[in-house]
Amino acid sequence: MDVRNGMGLRPLGTSAAEFEQDLLSNLYYRRGTTVESASTQDAYETLALTVRDRLAERRVRTAAAHYAANPRWVYYLSAEYLLGKQLEQNMLYSGTDRIARIAMKQLGLDPDEVEGLDVEPGLGNGGLGRLAACLLDAMATLDIPAVGYGIRYDLGIFKQTFKNGAQVEKPDDWSYQGNPWEFPAPDDRQTVFFYGHTERDANGKTCWIPGEVVLGEPSHMLVPGHGTDTVNIVRLWRARGSESSFDLSRFSAGQYAEAVDEAVHAENISKVLYPDDSTESGRELRLKQQYFLVSCSLRDIIRRFRLRNTDWSEFPKKTVIQLNDTHPTLAIPELMRLLVDEEGLNWDLAWTIVRQTFAYTCHTLLPEALETWSVPMFERLLPRHLEIIYTINEHFLAEVREAFPGDVDRVRRMSLIQEEPDRRVRMANLAVVGTQAVNGVAELHSELLASTTLRDFAELWPAKFHNVTNGISPRRFIKIANPTLSSLISEGLGGDEWINDLDRLAGLEALADDESFRSRWRAVKQANKVRLGLGDPESLTDVMIKRFHEYKRQQLKLLHIITMYHRIKANPGQAYVPRTVLFAGKAAPAYHAAKHVIRLINAVAAVIDADPAVSPYLKVVFPPNYNVTLGSLIIPAADLSEQISMAGKEASGTGNMKLALNGALTIGTLDGANIEIRDKVGADNFFLFGLDTPAATALKNNGYRARDHYDRDPELRHALDSILDGKFLGIGREVGESLLNWDEYLTLADYRSYVDAQDQVDAAWQDTDQWTRKSILNTARSGFFSADRTVRDYAAGIWHVNPVKVGR
Ligand code: 26W
């Protein structure tokens, strides 16, 4: 009986035998080879395509359901996505993980070897990029019609290696072997203008005469929901030279380089991800990337809108565009340009549509991370957009003057244009003015945004400001990363519904009192440490994994390590809690202070390793090239989670959530989402230390002198002196001096409180049962930090969208 699904196709098989058949046919027809002559790469590509087909089948039904529903869409604009490896996720979501491995074995293939060829697309720097990926996963799992838009960088975040302990960056040509998970869609290419000038035609209509034209070619990757048939997409744009960019006459004149010059120039736009995650580069190519992203994406969004709608006033009802930090803020003047210059709408209607359509998430508090672009550069690259921004500013400042008559300072602070010391466009101000909602990513962060960084705007538009505390995908960061703990939890809770309903973890609280459950919990952690294979599995695994930045204070962790080293050296006979301290993370290539800390960590690690009096009790490991894949290996093996940033600096953090969910206890400051984690898991199950935000701010404002702490704390002085005296392979002078003479992030001020808290950690660790109870309670009370809850908050408070079920 020939059954066909709604798409008129025979559904793909769900048995291992049928999967094997599909593997074979894909090997023959799509890979053009045979089992006998297939390379492992052939086998990998074939496996990927065979799994992808099952998701593509759902994708077609999703697209049909969405078309029929003509819903309100969420468009997520982000310059970064850290999607992680796709194979294991897509096998889990398509329910093929078991049958695929059986089928491969049937064909004499080694599943681990084949799966080992899956590549991680490193299209992001850190927190912001990974959050984007977790939110896309949750939107699909909650059946919310959504599309992610980004840039398909040829070269992702650099590969990190160490040479004599120093970070070395290597280009990451992630799709060198191709990428089986993407669907190129050249027919949806878009045209993007740069440079040139503007002209007014007879009836005053403005035209932009570009100086350069490039093409944006999209390819999309599937974003499957877990436990549902929804499959959304993330569309990534790649820059191409226009058809006519190859100069045949120059080529035939032997000027080969010149012949391709224009094409190469165009392709450079999406060539490489900027590796900065906190300091703006100010580079023109970065601004080109940002405009390229928003111009292609808005044209695609309008193409999709027109499929089912004609009336522009419907646009904000059918479309909400979330700006992931200021990087895609040019979307605001770009939509104004498209509506006014190309669609002929009048300014006020266009502005109403624009403000109702956009929302902005801010991910930082660091002033140097708030982007501003020099007016001359802006004028040269985007002349029409600068005109539009001037007009927006005019109307806006009139509103400010009306609301705060005579307050010239406020007008100067709120203007979209900084006048002194040089004229710059303030992207954060534009993002706030051109959107219907602004949110921070943790309660403290959102409060600080409204009371400091964006205070003027919060006083003008209090209702516009929201908080949406970050979240993480439980599928990626416990189900896939920690399968053994996941099955123990499912056993304890009597089912695995918790993966899509994380609050159900609360059911584990009772099991914290069950000795046999506790010992199995410990065994899982132990096995994960053995799997990681870095350091003695019996030791306390103390983990600090995140980008390197002085506000995150890896230097404080280092001072603690050196203090432990000195204590062990001074009292060799004493019993010590064996510790393995694991660092992982990259520093922006131009961020030299952070790179000095990396070098010093590796030097201290080497000295300790070589010291037989200390190495039995203390080990420092620093695996290179931290990314989603390495994080997924480290997080399940962690006992202690280091979240030690200066209070008021870490917007939220998401690593803190991943580690707590996997049963690590947190030692941390009252910063970002640490506060909410401590509230949820309980103060007894969290090691708190350090100054809170008001105290830190007060200390900074009342002439903080780091040297005072050095003078009055002998252990601190000993640790700092050992750095300054070059005790660690002569490395670290810069770090020592910057701490003693500058210490912008109050590292020395929090040292004593931190070391004392670490002593409490050692004490707590020795009561294994108690520690295990606290570990189970951390997991049990982490339900709130699911990205599903985060997306539900966005959907209810900012997007006002509803799920669309995808039928069979
Ligand atoms: C202009 C260069 C640049 C590039 C990236 C500046 C700032 C960024 C990102 C906003 C930095 C970032 O990743 N921020 C992190 O975002 C996470 C997700 O919300 C938060 O959890 C982290 O606290 C925050 O540091």
mmCIF file of N, CA, C and O in Angstrom, residues 34 50 64 87 97 103 232 396 510 603 620 743 784 800:
data_model
loop_
_atom_site.group_PDB
_atom_site.id
_atom_site.type_symbol
_atom_site.label_atom_id
_atom_site.label_comp_id
_atom_site.label_asym_id
_atom_site.label_seq_id
_atom_site.Cartn_x
_atom_site.Cartn_y
_atom_site.Cartn_z
ATOM 1 N N THR A 34 30.750 4.425 -3.794
ATOM 2 C CA THR A 34 30.201 3.161 -3.266
ATOM 3 C C THR A 34 30.734 2.944 -1.856
ATOM 4 O O THR A 34 31.689 3.612 -1.443
ATOM 5 N N THR A 50 21.398 12.152 5.004
ATOM 6 C CA THR A 50 20.312 11.214 5.321
ATOM 7 C C THR A 50 19.543 11.661 6.560
ATOM 8 O O THR A 50 18.318 11.548 6.634
ATOM 9 N N ALA A 64 4.653 25.059 5.065
ATOM 10 C CA ALA A 64 3.243 25.030 4.613
ATOM 11 C C ALA A 64 2.321 25.527 5.724
ATOM 12 O O ALA A 64 1.443 26.372 5.500
ATOM 13 N N LEU A 87 25.486 17.547 13.830
ATOM 14 C CA LEU A 87 25.107 16.149 13.587
ATOM 15 C C LEU A 87 24.382 15.525 14.776
ATOM 16 O O LEU A 87 23.245 15.062 14.652
ATOM 17 N N ASP A 97 19.197 8.933 16.029
ATOM 18 C CA ASP A 97 20.515 8.652 16.628
ATOM 19 C C ASP A 97 20.733 7.131 16.749
ATOM 20 O O ASP A 97 21.777 6.620 16.330
ATOM 21 N N ALA A 103 22.650 1.302 11.374
ATOM 22 C CA ALA A 103 22.788 1.239 9.908
ATOM 23 C C ALA A 103 24.249 1.397 9.502
ATOM 24 O O ALA A 103 24.761 0.662 8.649
ATOM 25 N N ASN A 232 12.363 25.575 11.974
ATOM 26 C CA ASN A 232 12.583 26.943 11.488
ATOM 27 C C ASN A 232 13.923 26.980 10.748
ATOM 28 O O ASN A 232 14.593 25.959 10.616
ATOM 29 N N PHE A 396 13.423 63.656 17.330
ATOM 30 C CA PHE A 396 13.594 63.088 18.672
ATOM 31 C C PHE A 396 13.984 64.161 19.678
ATOM 32 O O PHE A 396 13.383 64.268 20.757
ATOM 33 N N ALA A 510 13.645 15.869 46.288
ATOM 34 C CA ALA A 510 13.424 14.764 47.243
ATOM 35 C C ALA A 510 14.559 13.750 47.141
ATOM 36 O O ALA A 510 15.032 13.205 48.137
ATOM 37 N N ALA A 603 52.315 29.747 32.507
ATOM 38 C CA ALA A 603 53.610 29.698 33.210
ATOM 39 C C ALA A 603 53.426 29.122 34.614
ATOM 40 O O ALA A 603 54.164 28.232 35.044
ATOM 41 N N VAL A 620 46.960 22.866 37.292
ATOM 42 C CA VAL A 620 46.289 23.880 36.466
ATOM 43 C C VAL A 620 46.330 23.389 35.022
ATOM 44 O O VAL A 620 47.405 23.076 34.504
ATOM 45 N N ASP A 743 44.447 48.266 38.619
ATOM 46 C CA ASP A 743 43.419 47.355 39.130
ATOM 47 C C ASP A 743 42.020 47.914 38.877
ATOM 48 O O ASP A 743 41.208 48.075 39.805
ATOM 49 N N PHE A 784 14.450 27.495 35.918
ATOM 50 C CA PHE A 784 14.168 28.877 35.465
ATOM 51 C C PHE A 784 15.100 29.289 34.331
ATOM 52 O O PHE A 784 14.750 30.104 33.482
ATOM 53 N N HIS A 800 4.849 39.479 21.480
ATOM 54 C CA HIS A 800 3.390 39.283 21.343
ATOM 55 C C HIS A 800 3.086 38.380 20.156
ATOM 56 O O HIS A 800 2.375 38.749 19.237
#
